Amino acid sequence: MAKEKDKKLVEAITSMDEDFAQWYTDIVKKAELIDYSSVKGCMIIRPYGYAIWENIQRDLDARFKETGHENVYMPLFIPESLLRKEAEHVEGFAPEVAWVTHGGSEELAERLCVRPTSETLFCEHFSKIVQSYKDLPKLYNQWCSVVRWEKTTRPFLRTTEFLWQEGHTIHATAEEAEEETIRMLNIYAKHCEEVLAIPVIKGRKTEKEKFAGARATYTIESLMHDGKALQTGTSHFFGDNFAKAFNIRYLDKNGQLQYVYETSWGVTTRLIGAVIMVHGDDNGLKLPPRIAPIQVVIVPIAQHKEGVLDKANELKERLSKVVRVKLDDSDKMPGWKFAEYEMKGVPVRLEVGPKDIEKNQVVLVRRDTMEKISVSMDNLEQEVLRLLDDIHNNMLEMARKNRDEHTYVATNMEEFKDIVENKPGFIKAMWCGDRECEDKIKEETGATSRCIPFEQETLSDKCVCCGKIAKHMVYWGRAY
Amino acid sequence: MAKEKDKKLVEAITSMDEDFAQWYTDIVKKAELIDYSSVKGCMIIRPYGYAIWENIQRDLDARFKETGHENVYMPLFIPESLLRKEAEHVEGFAPEVAWVTHGGSEELAERLCVRPTSETLFCEHFSKIVQSYKDLPKLYNQWCSVVRWEKTTRPFLRTTEFLWQEGHTIHATAEEAEEETIRMLNIYAKHCEEVLAIPVIKGRKTEKEKFAGARATYTIESLMHDGKALQTGTSHFFGDNFAKAFNIRYLDKNGQLQYVYETSWGVTTRLIGAVIMVHGDDNGLKLPPRIAPIQVVIVPIAQHKEGVLDKANELKERLSKVVRVKLDDSDKMPGWKFAEYEMKGVPVRLEVGPKDIEKNQVVLVRRDTMEKISVSMDNLEQEVLRLLDDIHNNMLEMARKNRDEHTYVATNMEEFKDIVENKPGFIKAMWCGDRECEDKIKEETGATSRCIPFEQETLSDKCVCCGKIAKHMVYWGRAY
């Protein structure tokens, strides 16, 4: 913990319990993840925030490529007539797109929207490049930004423009496409657990909550510190919906024309919002080691004394071969540096001063528990790597514990309302499958269905709302 | 060379000498680098084309980070009032931007342009985050797409939307900023030579040709197969122009407020156009090994015979540890595959058949010279790596030779016109420095000043146009 005299920086963050939204805003600004711009609803992602995104990208991109996906780049613009080709899709997106009407000083003959998502562009392309079953599957992905005209925005969670990846694939059969949809959902879940240290619930969205134009939408849902749910990634099965709208057909082995089956799936910079709200505390960010731009920060103690900076540099040299390390040899006080890197969520702080050097040791302070340990300089690399893995595992465990402790069961509407009001978190409850009950629950409690989890439990045989025969166990919650 | 019966694919490309523009279009389509979309002037970058861009990005990004630059992300949109803050800049860009006027169904109070370049956004951000000399320099870069409303477009060379990186830096002094401008130009030149195998001329743009709002623009220029020049990358020194327009100031060590000095620099997917037009031939693409998505393609001969595919797979396994390798075990004829991968510019083809296996050897065919060699399987990895380096060096050498053979000297306008008409290439000629002569040369010959090269020569003491005292030796040429 930072010393008393250097508390000023730390105290500048609003505490989580006092005002969670303000705590969040304080972190994104003070940890220098983002800045606001004069473009309403758009954010500037600063170097520290962007480096987190690059680490997320690198991991996901490798997982996509390992499973045979190729990156492409589609145009930023979609002509209005193209957007209108699939009816449900345009209905879902048209109200929230930005329209380009002029190029230079000329008015355009047809308006172009700035892509809110690229299904229509991919479909048009697929319809041109696919002839035979030999051309299938096509497994494409693109990294880009998209624009959705949002009324209220919050950095990373909901912004007018955001960065994401969108996978788009086509297959010869419905079975293959469905397998792909689940495969990618599993990749997202693994990324969240293995890299972001965020446990997720996997399941299917209800008809009401699914993507515009999809037959089925699958989702991973996670729980934030304030008990609200966050839709963390989605994977959609389109059936042959878009294939029919865009006439994407291939000749099968028997020479018959068949429609293709399609999927799309995406995660966004929202993942960074999840990292902040799942792991952070009143001292600031807590970054999972595998995406931390700085995994170890070296803070020299009494750095003016002979040999200290030399040793700090030597350790930095050694550690830079195995981890992302920074030496802060600026003339700020160590206590100030402690607070600064706690705020920035650096997983491990390494302190080295004259006494440590005498004893051939350094002090390692882990951000997740603030525990201090002294380790010999001799096998520092191994110690640091072991510690980073341990921090990852502990963060995942803590997040899972917190989520499980804030997951409640409701068997009737009274219990449901009581939980929403007094115990923010996930609510597990049975549902009859009718849209009316789903609407009523939202109206009366503000909670929405998060997903019908793959792992079903029988909590009772009656719908929590209407009391009729229950079809599914559903996760509910207030959500971002 | 492909066998006669498989020539069909190859013959589908227009020959370079017959129609260079059509040759180019044939290659980008048939090598599956791009596809056209229903969005006028925008292209779809297909997996093979995008993989080239990823390899370019990886190399450049590493060079940027090694020299202390950090990646950020700025909004896609620029409010009209912000674009108008620097007079020369808006004058240069306003005529060619796309305007967003509506968000959803609402008309916007202020139009937003889709970024044609992001100086104004970076400046606004810099003005907020810089207070003291301790905050300097800021060395930022972003990878993104930009939009310029072009009348006539050609894939990679000039498209309404294109991918690029834009570096933006601020410094305490003009000297530091100028050093940065040149440092980045040199990084571009090294990338071109060491990775793309393209030799470039480094120099300064004339006042007429410099970037809107810059004090000085530096450029690297390369020569295409048809004798036209291509501006391959630029680096701009802004002085304190933008700093004054956006009030970006810092407190120096003496407590005085000072304006910062600024640079920006960029390269685009145009680099892929340069690769096509510097290296390609009538059989298709020729990719420099360091950016080739497939560096070695294995084509099994008589693959139905026992042991051939096993051996091919074994070699693929081995090579995949050191190069990007693909085994094509499809049921197409070997001759068809030869033509296909020649078209796609794969640097090395590895043939392995029953006779090769008997002799414990394989045949390597290099794309640059079509030379065939037999090498032992024992030290295949080393042989392939050596060969790839050799191909890179040879391609750079051939490109340099071609450029030098198409670089001419003109000492008067008659010679100048004769060269432009009969010997397409670079023209070196002396210039008095007056805009009138530059305009007149363009009007009479179609050639523009490409740059005032850093390496000056004295070809004569008179301006090629007006005969007055010459100030500079200039490279001229018709350009893309």
mmCIF file of N, CA and C in Angstrom, chain B residues 48 109 120 134 148 169 190 207 249 254 262 277 305 327 349 399 414 428-429 477:
data_model
loop_
_atom_site.group_PDB
_atom_site.id
_atom_site.type_symbol
_atom_site.label_atom_id
_atom_site.label_comp_id
_atom_site.label_asym_id
_atom_site.label_seq_id
_atom_site.Cartn_x
_atom_site.Cartn_y
_atom_site.Cartn_z
ATOM 1 N N TYR B 48 -5.327 -13.273 -49.045
ATOM 2 C CA TYR B 48 -3.935 -13.280 -49.531
ATOM 3 C C TYR B 48 -3.352 -11.871 -49.552
ATOM 4 N N ALA B 109 -26.255 18.520 -35.515
ATOM 5 C CA ALA B 109 -26.114 19.972 -35.378
ATOM 6 C C ALA B 109 -24.862 20.444 -36.119
ATOM 7 N N THR B 120 -5.629 17.019 -36.844
ATOM 8 C CA THR B 120 -6.446 17.888 -35.987
ATOM 9 C C THR B 120 -6.844 17.173 -34.693
ATOM 10 N N LYS B 134 8.656 17.987 -19.248
ATOM 11 C CA LYS B 134 8.789 16.585 -18.838
ATOM 12 C C LYS B 134 7.811 15.683 -19.600
ATOM 13 N N ARG B 148 -10.675 9.444 -48.507
ATOM 14 C CA ARG B 148 -10.524 10.645 -49.337
ATOM 15 C C ARG B 148 -11.348 10.422 -50.593
ATOM 16 N N THR B 169 3.973 13.158 -33.814
ATOM 17 C CA THR B 169 4.854 13.369 -32.664
ATOM 18 C C THR B 169 4.987 14.859 -32.362
ATOM 19 N N LYS B 190 14.439 1.975 -45.169
ATOM 20 C CA LYS B 190 15.009 0.676 -44.788
ATOM 21 C C LYS B 190 13.978 -0.437 -44.959
ATOM 22 N N GLU B 207 7.790 23.089 -52.620
ATOM 23 C CA GLU B 207 6.691 23.794 -51.949
ATOM 24 C C GLU B 207 5.348 23.398 -52.559
ATOM 25 N N ARG B 249 1.092 24.126 -25.871
ATOM 26 C CA ARG B 249 2.248 24.752 -25.254
ATOM 27 C C ARG B 249 2.712 23.997 -24.011
ATOM 28 N N ASN B 254 12.814 26.867 -17.685
ATOM 29 C CA ASN B 254 12.863 28.197 -17.061
ATOM 30 C C ASN B 254 11.477 28.735 -16.729
ATOM 31 N N GLU B 262 6.123 19.821 -34.284
ATOM 32 C CA GLU B 262 5.341 18.626 -34.583
ATOM 33 C C GLU B 262 5.768 17.950 -35.892
ATOM 34 N N MET B 277 4.088 -3.633 -58.908
ATOM 35 C CA MET B 277 4.591 -2.965 -60.116
ATOM 36 C C MET B 277 6.108 -2.887 -60.212
ATOM 37 N N LYS B 305 1.392 -42.020 -55.698
ATOM 38 C CA LYS B 305 2.336 -43.123 -55.475
ATOM 39 C C LYS B 305 2.726 -43.208 -54.004
ATOM 40 N N LEU B 327 1.575 -26.924 -48.146
ATOM 41 C CA LEU B 327 1.601 -28.126 -48.979
ATOM 42 C C LEU B 327 0.299 -28.151 -49.760
ATOM 43 N N ARG B 349 9.161 -22.772 -54.957
ATOM 44 C CA ARG B 349 8.347 -23.972 -55.120
ATOM 45 C C ARG B 349 9.239 -25.184 -54.846
ATOM 46 N N ALA B 399 15.683 -4.697 -59.160
ATOM 47 C CA ALA B 399 14.869 -3.486 -59.117
ATOM 48 C C ALA B 399 15.755 -2.244 -59.218
ATOM 49 N N GLU B 414 14.021 20.265 -74.617
ATOM 50 C CA GLU B 414 13.904 19.348 -75.744
ATOM 51 C C GLU B 414 14.249 17.920 -75.310
ATOM 52 N N LYS B 428 16.444 13.206 -64.195
ATOM 53 C CA LYS B 428 17.182 14.102 -63.322
ATOM 54 C C LYS B 428 17.448 15.385 -64.108
ATOM 55 N N ALA B 429 17.092 16.520 -63.505
ATOM 56 C CA ALA B 429 17.333 17.799 -64.194
ATOM 57 C C ALA B 429 17.476 18.910 -63.176
ATOM 58 N N GLY B 477 9.184 13.079 -63.005
ATOM 59 C CA GLY B 477 8.622 11.915 -63.676
ATOM 60 C C GLY B 477 7.109 11.972 -63.717
#
